[in-house]
CSV table of C-alpha atoms and ligand atoms in Angstrom, one decimal:
chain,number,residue,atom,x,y,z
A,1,UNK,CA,52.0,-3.8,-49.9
A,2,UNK,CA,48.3,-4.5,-49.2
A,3,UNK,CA,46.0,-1.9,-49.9
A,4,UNK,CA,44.4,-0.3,-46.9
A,5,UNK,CA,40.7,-1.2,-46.8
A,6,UNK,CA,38.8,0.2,-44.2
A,7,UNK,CA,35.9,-2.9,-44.2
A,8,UNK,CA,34.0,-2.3,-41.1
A,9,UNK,CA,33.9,-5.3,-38.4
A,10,UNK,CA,31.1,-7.4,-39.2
A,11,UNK,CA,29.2,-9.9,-37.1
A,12,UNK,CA,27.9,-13.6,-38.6
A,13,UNK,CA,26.5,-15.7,-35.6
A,14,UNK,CA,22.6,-16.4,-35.9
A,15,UNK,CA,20.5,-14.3,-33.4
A,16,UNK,CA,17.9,-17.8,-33.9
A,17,UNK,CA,20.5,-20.3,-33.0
A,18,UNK,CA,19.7,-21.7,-30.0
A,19,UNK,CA,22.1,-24.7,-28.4
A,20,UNK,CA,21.8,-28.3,-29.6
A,21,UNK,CA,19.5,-30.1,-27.4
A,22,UNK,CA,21.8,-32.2,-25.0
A,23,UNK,CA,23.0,-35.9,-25.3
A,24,UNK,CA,21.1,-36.8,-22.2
A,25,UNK,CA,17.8,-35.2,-23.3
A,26,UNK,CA,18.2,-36.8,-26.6
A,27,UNK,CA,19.2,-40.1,-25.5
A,28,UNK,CA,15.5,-39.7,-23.7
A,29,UNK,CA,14.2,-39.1,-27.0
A,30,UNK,CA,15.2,-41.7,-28.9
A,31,UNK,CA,13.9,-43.9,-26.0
A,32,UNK,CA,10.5,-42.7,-26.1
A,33,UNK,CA,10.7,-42.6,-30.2
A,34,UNK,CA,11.5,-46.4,-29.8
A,35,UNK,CA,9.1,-47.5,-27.8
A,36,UNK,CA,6.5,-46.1,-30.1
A,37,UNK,CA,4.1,-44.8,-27.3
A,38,UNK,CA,4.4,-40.5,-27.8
A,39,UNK,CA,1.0,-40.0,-26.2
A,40,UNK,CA,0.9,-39.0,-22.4
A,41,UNK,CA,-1.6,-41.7,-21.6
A,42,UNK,CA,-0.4,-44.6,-23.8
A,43,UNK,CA,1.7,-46.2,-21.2
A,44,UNK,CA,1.7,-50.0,-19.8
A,45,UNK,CA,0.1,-51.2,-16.5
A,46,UNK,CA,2.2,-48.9,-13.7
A,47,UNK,CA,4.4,-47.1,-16.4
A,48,UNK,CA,4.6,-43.4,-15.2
A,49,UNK,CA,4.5,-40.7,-18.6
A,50,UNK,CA,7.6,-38.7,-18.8
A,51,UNK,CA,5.3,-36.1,-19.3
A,52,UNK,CA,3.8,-37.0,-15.6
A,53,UNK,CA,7.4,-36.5,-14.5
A,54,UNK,CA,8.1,-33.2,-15.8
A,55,UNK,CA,4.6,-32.0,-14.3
A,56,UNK,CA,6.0,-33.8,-10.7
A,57,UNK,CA,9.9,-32.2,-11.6
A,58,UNK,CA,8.6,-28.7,-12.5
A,59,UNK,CA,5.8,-28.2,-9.5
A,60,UNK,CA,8.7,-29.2,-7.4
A,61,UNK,CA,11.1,-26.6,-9.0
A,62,UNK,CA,8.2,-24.1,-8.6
A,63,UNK,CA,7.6,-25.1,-5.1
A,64,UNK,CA,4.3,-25.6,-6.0
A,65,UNK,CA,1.4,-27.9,-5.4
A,66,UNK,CA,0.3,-29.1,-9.0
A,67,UNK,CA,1.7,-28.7,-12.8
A,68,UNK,CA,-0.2,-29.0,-16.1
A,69,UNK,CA,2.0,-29.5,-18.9
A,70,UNK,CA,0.4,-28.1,-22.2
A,71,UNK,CA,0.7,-27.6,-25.8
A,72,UNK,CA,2.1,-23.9,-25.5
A,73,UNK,CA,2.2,-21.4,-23.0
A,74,UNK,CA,-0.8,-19.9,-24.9
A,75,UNK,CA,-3.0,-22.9,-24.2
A,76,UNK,CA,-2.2,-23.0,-21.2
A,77,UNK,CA,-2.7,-19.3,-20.2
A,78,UNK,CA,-6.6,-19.7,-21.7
A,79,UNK,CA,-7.0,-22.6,-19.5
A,80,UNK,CA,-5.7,-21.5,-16.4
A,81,UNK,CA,-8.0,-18.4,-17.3
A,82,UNK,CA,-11.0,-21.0,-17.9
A,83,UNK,CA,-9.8,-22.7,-14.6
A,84,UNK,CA,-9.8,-20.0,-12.8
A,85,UNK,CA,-13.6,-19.0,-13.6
A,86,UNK,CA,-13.4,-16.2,-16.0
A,87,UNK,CA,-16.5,-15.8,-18.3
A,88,UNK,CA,-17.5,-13.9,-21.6
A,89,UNK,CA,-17.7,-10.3,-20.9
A,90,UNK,CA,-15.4,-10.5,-18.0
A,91,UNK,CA,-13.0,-7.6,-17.8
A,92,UNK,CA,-9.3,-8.6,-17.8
A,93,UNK,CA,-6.4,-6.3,-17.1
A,94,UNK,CA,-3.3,-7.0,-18.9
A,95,UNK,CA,-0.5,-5.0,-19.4
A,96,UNK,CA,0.2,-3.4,-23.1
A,97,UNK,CA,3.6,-4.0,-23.5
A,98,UNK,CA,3.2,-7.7,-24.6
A,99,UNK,CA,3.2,-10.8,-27.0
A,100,UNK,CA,0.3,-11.7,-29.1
A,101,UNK,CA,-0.3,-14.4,-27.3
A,102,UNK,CA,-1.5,-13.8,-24.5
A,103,UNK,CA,-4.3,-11.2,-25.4
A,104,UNK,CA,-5.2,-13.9,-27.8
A,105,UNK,CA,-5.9,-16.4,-24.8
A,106,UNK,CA,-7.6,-13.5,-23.4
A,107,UNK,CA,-9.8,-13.3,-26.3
A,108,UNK,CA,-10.4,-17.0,-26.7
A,109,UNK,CA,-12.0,-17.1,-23.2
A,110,UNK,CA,-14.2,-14.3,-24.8
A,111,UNK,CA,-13.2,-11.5,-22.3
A,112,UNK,CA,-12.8,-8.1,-22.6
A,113,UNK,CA,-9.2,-6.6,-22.7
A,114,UNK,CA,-8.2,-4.1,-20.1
A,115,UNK,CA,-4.6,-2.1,-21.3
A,116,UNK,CA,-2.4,-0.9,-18.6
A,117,UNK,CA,0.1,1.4,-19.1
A,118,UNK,CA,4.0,0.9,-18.6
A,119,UNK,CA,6.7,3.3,-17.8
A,120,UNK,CA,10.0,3.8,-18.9
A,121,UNK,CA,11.5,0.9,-17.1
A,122,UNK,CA,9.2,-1.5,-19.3
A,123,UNK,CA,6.9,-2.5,-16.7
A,124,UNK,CA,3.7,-2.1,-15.5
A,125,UNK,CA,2.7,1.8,-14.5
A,126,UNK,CA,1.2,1.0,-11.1
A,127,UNK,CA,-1.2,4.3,-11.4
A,128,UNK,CA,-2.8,3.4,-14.1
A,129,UNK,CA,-3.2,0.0,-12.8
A,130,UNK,CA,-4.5,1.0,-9.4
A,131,UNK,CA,-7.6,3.1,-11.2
A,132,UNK,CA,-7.7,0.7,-13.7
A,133,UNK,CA,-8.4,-2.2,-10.8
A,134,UNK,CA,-11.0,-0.2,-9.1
A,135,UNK,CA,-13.3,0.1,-12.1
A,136,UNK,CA,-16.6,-1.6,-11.5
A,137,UNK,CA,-16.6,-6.0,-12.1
A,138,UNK,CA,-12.6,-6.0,-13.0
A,139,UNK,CA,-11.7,-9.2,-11.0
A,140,UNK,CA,-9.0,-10.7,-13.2
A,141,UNK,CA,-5.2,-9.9,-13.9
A,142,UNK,CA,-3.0,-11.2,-16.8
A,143,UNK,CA,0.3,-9.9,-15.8
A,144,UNK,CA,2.7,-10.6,-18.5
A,145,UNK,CA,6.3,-10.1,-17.3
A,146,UNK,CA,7.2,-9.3,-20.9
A,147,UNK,CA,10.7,-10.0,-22.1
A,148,UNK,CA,11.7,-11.0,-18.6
A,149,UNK,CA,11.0,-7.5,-17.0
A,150,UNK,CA,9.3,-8.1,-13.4
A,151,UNK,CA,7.3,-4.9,-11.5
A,152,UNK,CA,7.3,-4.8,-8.1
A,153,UNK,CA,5.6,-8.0,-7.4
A,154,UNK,CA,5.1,-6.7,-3.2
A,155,UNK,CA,3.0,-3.6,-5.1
A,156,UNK,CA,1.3,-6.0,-7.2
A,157,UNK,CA,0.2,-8.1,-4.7
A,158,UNK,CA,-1.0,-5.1,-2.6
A,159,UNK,CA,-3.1,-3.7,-5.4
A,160,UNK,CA,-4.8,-7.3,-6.1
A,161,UNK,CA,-5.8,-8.4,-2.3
A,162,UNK,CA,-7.2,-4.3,-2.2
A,163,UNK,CA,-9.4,-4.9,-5.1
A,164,UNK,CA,-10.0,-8.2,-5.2
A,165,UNK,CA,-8.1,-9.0,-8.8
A,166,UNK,CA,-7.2,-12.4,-9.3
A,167,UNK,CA,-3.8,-12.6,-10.8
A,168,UNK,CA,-2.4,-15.0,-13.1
A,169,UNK,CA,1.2,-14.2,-14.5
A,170,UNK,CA,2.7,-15.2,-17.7
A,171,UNK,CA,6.3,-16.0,-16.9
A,172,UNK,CA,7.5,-16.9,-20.7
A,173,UNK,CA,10.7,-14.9,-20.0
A,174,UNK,CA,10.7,-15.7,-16.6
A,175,UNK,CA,11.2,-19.1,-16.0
A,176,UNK,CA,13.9,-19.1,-13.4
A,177,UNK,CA,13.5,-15.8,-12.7
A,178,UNK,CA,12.5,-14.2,-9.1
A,179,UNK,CA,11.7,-11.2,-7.4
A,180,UNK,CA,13.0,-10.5,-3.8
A,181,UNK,CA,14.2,-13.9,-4.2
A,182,UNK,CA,10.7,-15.6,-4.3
A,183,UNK,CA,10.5,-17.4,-7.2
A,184,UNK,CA,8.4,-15.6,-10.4
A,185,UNK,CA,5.3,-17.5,-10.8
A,186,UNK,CA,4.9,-18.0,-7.1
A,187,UNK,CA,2.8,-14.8,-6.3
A,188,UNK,CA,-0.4,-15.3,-8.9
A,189,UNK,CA,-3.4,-18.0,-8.3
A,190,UNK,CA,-1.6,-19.3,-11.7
A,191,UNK,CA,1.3,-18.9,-13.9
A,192,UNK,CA,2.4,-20.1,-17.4
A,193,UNK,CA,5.5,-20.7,-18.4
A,194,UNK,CA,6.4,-21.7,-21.9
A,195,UNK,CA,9.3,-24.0,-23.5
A,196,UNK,CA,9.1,-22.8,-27.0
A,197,UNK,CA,12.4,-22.3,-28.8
A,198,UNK,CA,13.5,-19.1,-27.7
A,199,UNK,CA,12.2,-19.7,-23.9
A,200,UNK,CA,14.4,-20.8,-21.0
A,201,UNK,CA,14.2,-24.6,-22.1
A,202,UNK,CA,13.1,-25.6,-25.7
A,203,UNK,CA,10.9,-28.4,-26.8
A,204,UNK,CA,9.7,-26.6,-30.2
A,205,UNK,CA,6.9,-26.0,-28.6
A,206,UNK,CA,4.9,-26.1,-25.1
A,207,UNK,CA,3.7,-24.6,-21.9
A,208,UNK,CA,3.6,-25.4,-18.3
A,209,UNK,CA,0.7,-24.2,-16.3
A,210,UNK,CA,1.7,-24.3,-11.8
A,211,UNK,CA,-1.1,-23.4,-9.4
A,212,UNK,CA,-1.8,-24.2,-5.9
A,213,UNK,CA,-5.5,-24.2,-6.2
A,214,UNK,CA,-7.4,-27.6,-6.8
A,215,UNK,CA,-10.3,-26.9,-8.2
A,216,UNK,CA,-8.4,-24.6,-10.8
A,217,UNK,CA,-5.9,-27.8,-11.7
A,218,UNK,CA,-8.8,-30.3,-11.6
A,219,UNK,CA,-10.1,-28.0,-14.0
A,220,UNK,CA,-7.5,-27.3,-16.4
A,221,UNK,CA,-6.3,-30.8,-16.3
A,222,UNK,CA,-9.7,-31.8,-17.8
A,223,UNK,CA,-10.2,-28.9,-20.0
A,224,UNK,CA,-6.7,-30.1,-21.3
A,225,UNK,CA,-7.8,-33.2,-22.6
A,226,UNK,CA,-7.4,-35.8,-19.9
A,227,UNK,CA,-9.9,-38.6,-21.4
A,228,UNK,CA,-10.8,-39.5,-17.9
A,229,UNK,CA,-7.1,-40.5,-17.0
A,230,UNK,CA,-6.4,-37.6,-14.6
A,231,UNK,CA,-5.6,-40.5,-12.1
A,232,UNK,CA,-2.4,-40.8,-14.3
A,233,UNK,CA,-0.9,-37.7,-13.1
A,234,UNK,CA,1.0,-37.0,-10.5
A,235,UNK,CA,1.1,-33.7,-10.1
A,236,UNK,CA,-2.9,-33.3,-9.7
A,237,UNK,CA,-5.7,-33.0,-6.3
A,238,UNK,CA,-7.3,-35.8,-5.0
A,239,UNK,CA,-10.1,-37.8,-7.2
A,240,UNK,CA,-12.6,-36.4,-4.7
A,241,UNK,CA,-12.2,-32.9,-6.3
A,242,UNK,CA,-12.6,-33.9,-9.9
A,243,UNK,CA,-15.6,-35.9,-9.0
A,244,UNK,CA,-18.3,-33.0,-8.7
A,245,UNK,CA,-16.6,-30.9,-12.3
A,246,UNK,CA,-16.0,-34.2,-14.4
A,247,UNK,CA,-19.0,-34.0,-17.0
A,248,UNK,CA,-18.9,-30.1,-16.8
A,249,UNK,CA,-15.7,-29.1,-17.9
A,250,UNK,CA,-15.1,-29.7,-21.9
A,251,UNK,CA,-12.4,-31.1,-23.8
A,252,UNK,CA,-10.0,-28.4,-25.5
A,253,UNK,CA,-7.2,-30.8,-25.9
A,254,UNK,CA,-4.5,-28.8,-25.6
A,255,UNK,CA,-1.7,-31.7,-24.4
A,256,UNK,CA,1.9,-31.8,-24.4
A,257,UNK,CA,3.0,-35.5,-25.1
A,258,UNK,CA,6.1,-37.5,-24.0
A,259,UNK,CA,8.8,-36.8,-26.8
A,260,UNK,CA,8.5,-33.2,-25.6
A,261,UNK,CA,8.6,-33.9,-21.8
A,262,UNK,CA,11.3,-36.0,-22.9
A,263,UNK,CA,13.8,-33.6,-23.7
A,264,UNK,CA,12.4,-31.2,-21.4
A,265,UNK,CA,13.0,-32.9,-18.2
A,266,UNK,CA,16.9,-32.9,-18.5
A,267,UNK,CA,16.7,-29.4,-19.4
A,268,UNK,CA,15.3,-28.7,-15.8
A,269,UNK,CA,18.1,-30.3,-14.4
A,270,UNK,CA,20.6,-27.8,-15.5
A,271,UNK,CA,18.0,-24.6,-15.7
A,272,UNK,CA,19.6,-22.4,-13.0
A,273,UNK,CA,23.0,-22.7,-14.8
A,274,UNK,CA,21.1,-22.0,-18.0
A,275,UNK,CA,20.0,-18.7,-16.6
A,276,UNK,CA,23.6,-17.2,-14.9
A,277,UNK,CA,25.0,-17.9,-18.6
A,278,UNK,CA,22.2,-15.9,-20.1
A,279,UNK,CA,22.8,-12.9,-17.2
A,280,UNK,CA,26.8,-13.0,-17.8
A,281,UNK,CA,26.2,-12.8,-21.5
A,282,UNK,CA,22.9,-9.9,-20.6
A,283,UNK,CA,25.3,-8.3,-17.6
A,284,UNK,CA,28.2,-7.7,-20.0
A,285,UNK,CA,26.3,-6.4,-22.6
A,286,UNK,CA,24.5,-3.7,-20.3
A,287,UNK,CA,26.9,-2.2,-19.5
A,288,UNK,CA,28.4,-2.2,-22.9
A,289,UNK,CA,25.1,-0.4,-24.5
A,290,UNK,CA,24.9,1.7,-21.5
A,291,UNK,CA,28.3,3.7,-22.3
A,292,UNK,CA,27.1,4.4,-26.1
A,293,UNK,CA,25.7,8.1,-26.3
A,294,UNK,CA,22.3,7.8,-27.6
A,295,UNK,CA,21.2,4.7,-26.3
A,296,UNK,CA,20.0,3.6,-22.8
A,297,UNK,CA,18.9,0.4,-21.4
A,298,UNK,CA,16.4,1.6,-18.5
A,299,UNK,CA,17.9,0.6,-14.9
A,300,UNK,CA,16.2,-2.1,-12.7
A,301,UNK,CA,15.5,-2.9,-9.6
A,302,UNK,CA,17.9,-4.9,-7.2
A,303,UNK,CA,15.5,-6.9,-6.2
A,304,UNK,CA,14.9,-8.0,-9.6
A,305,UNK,CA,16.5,-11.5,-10.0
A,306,UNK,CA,15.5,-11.5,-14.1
A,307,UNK,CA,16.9,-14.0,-16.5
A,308,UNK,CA,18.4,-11.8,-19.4
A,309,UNK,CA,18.1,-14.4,-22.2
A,310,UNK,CA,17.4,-11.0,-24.3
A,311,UNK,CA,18.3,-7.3,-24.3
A,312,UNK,CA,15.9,-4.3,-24.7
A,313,UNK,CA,16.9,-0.5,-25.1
A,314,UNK,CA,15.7,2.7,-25.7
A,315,UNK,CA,17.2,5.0,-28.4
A,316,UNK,CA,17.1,8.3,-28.1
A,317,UNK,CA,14.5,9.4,-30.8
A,318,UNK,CA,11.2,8.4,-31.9
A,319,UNK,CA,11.9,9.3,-35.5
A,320,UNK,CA,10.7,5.9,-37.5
A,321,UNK,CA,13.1,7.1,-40.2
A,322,UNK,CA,16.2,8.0,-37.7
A,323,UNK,CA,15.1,4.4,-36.5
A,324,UNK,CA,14.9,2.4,-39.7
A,325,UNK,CA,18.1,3.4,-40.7
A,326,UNK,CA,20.1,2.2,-37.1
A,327,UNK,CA,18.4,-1.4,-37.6
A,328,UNK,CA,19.1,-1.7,-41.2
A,329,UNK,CA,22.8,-0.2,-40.9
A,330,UNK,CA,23.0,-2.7,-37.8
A,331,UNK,CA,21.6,-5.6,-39.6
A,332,UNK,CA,23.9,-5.1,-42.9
A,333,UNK,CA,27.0,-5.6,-40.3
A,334,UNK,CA,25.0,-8.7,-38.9
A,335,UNK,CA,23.6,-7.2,-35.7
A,336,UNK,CA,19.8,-8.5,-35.9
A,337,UNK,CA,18.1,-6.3,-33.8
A,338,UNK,CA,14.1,-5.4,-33.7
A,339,UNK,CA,12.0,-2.8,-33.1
A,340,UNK,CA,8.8,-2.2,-31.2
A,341,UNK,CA,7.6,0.4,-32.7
A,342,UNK,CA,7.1,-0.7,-36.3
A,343,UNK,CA,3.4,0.2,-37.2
A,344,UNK,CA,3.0,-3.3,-38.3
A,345,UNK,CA,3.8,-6.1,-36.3
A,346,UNK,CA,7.0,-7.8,-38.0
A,347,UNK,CA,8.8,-11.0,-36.3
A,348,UNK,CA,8.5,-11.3,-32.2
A,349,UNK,CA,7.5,-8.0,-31.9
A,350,UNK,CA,3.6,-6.4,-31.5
A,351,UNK,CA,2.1,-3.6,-30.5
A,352,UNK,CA,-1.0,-3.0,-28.6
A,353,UNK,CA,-2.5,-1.0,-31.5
A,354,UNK,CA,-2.7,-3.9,-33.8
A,355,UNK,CA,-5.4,-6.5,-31.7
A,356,UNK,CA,-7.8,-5.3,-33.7
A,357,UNK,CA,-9.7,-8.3,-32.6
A,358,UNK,CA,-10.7,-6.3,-29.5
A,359,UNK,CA,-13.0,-3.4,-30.1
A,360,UNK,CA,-12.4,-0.8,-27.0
A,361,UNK,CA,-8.0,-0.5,-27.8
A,362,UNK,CA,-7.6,2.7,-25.9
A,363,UNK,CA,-5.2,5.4,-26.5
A,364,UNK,CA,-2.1,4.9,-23.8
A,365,UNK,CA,0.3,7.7,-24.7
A,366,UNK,CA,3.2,6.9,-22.8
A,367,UNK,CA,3.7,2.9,-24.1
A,368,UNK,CA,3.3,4.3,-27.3
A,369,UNK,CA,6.2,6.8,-26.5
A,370,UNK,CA,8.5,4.0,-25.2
A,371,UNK,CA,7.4,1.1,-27.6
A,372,UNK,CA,8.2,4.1,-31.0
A,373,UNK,CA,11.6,3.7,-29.7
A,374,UNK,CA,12.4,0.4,-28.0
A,375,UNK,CA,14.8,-2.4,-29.4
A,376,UNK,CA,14.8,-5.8,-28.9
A,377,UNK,CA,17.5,-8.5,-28.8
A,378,UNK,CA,18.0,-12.2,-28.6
A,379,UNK,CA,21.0,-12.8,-26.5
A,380,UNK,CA,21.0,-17.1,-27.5
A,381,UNK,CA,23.9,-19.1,-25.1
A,382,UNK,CA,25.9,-20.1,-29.0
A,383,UNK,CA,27.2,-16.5,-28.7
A,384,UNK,CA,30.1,-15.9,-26.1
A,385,UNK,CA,31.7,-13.2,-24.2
A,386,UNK,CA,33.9,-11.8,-27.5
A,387,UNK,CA,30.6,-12.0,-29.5
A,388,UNK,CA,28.5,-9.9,-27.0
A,389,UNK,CA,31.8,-7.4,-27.3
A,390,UNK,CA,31.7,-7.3,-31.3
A,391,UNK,CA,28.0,-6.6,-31.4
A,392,UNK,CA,28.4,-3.9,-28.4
A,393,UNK,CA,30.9,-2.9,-30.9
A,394,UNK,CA,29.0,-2.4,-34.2
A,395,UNK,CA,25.9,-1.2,-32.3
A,396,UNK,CA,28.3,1.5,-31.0
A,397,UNK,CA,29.5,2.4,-34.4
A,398,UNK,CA,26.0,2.9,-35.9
A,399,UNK,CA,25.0,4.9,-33.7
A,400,UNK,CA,27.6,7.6,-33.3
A,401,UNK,CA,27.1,7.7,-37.5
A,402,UNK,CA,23.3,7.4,-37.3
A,403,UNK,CA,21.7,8.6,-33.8
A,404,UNK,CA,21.1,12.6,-33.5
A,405,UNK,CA,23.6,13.8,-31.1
A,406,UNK,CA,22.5,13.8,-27.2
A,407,UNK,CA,20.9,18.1,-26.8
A,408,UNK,CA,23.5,20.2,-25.6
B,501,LIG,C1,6.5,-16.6,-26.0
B,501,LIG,C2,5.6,-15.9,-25.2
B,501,LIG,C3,4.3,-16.4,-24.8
B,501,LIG,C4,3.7,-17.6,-25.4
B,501,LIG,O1,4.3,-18.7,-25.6
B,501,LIG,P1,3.9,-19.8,-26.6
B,501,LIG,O2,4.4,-21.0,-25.9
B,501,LIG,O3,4.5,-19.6,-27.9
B,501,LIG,O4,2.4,-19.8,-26.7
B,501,LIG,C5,3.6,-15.6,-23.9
B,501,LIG,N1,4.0,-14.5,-23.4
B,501,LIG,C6,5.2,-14.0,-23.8
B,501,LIG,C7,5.6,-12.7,-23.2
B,501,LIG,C8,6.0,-14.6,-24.7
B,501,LIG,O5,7.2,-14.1,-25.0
């Protein structure tokens, strides 16, 4: 007879595996690969770019009048920024709970930093930013809707047109996403999406900038690095509006070129199917983490239509060492989880306290209780239903031997 072992269940998918980029998108690929011409404006005499198209494709999507695609959503949050008129010493509110990038495209434009609180649901703390917005010469608004988690955009709106802010959003996580069925990225002056890796579509790298303003796309599309060619794009104002801003705007060239659109474009096609795999996958592990004792993923909104191409929860202690010792005993049964409150800012994760590169970091007491004991995790489409259940399974497991029991 065998001898009893008592191996606990382990779990060996990759949290970083994303799906192979489709036949279609690589058939575009190879096409552009063989025709040698990579570069959005190295086409022939009435040749349209394919990254022309995904600018036309993705404004359509968005319902909006013009796309920019860029390098990464970073550039193209710092230009839309630029676009949009901000200046050195400007004052820009942005929520705390974020990814580096986008106080460093803040920073690039040589602004100042404006923290906002969040509450317990991960979003913005509408308090603090209603005082924060009526402080004298704060006219600008980075909303990040951070790891797909979207305030109420009808208060957000009603805070900006009372004080004036200008809003641009940074929909990384939130491609696809809406709120109150309007379509997130739709309510802001601009918006940035990006198709990195782990985003809703993945060229590598790459960012999409959507606005409805002229003089911000004329703008941006020259700060972008147009060489004068902004007639090749489809997605763009009239000639008349780039006329007067042509010799003033620099070159930052921050481009996206056609092997990227490439693959991109058929990955637009099938996006909103993309995102009801990510929310069966996010929906069924909910509920899963939601029944452990211990651990809690905060409850949102109906009219929250998010794309949950990640989880975040909250454990029930702040105690780094309590902490350390769920996501190692997770991670040693395969379940790569992270953690926002790590003093130092390890993998995807950052917080707040470490851009130094801004001088006036204020103290926000209650994202630093949330972020000390908030974990984060890639839900990527290679894992199925029966994987979501096996990591719901061993997450369970480590914490009934490693969380503090709930208070009596
Ligand atoms: C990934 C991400 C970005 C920036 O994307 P890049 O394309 O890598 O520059 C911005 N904001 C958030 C919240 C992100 O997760």
């Amino acid at each position: 007879m065998p001898v009893q072992t008592d191996q606990p269940m382990m779990f060996s998918k990759s949290f970083t595996r994303q799906e192979p980029i489709s036949q279609p998108a690589i058939d575009s690929a190879v096409r552009v690969l063989q025709s040698g011409r990579l570069h959005r404006y190295n086409v022939v005499k009435d040749e349209v770019s394919e990254t022309a198209l995904l600018e036309k494709e993705f404004a359509a999507y968005m319902g909006s009048q013009y796309c920019l695609a860029c390098a990464s959503c970073g550039s193209a949050m710092y230009l839309a920024l630029k676009s949009a008129g901000v200046r050195p010493g400007d004052r820009i509110l942005c929520n705390a709970y974020t990814l580096a990038p986008v106080p460093g495209a803040i920073h690039n434009t040589g602004a100042k930093i404006i923290l906002v609180e969040i509450t317990d649901d991960y979003t913005i703390d509408f308090d603090d930013l209603a005082a924060k917005a009526a402080e004298k010469d704060v006219k600008w608004f980075m909303m990040s809707h951070m790891r797909g988690h979207i305030a109420d955009m009808d208060r957000i709106m009603e805070i900006c047109r009372q004080q004036g802010i200008t809003l641009i959003e940074d929909c990384a996580h939130t491609m696809g996403a809406r709120w109150n069925g309007k379509l997130s990225g739709s309510f802001g002056t601009a918006a940035c999406f990006s198709t990195q890796t782990y985003k809703h579509m993945n060229s590598g790298e790459g960012g999409l900038l959507v606005t409805d303003d002229p003089d911000l796309m004329a703008r941006a599309i020259i700060y972008s690095g147009s060489y004068m060619n902004y007639d090749r794009h489809l997605s763009r104002p009239d000639d008349a509006v780039f006329e007067s801003i042509r010799e003033l705007v620099p070159n930052y060239s921050c481009r996206m070129d056609d092997l990227r659109a490439a693959i991109l474009r058929p990955q637009l096609k099938i996006l909103d199917d993309q995102c009801q795999r990510w929310n069966r996958r996010y929906q069924f592990l909910e509920s899963r983490l939601n029944q452990i004792p211990g651990l809690f993923c905060p409850k949102r909104d109906p009219k929250e239509q998010y794309v949950g191409s990640s989880i975040q929860f909250n454990l029930n202690t702040e105690d780094p060492t309590v902490i350390l010792r769920f996501l190692d005993t997770c991670l040693l049964r395969g379940v790569e989880l992270k953690w926002f409150g790590n003093k130092r800012p390890v993998g995807f994760t950052s917080a707040y306290s470490s851009w130094k590169y801004f001088d006036n970091l204020p103290e926000l007491p209650n994202t630093d209780r949330i972020l000390a004991g908030m974990c984060d995790m890639r839900i990527p489409l290679t894992f199925d239903l029966a994987d979501c259940e096996s990591i719901a399974q061993i997450i369970a497991d480590v914490a009934a031997s490693v969380l503090p029991r709930e208070p009596e």
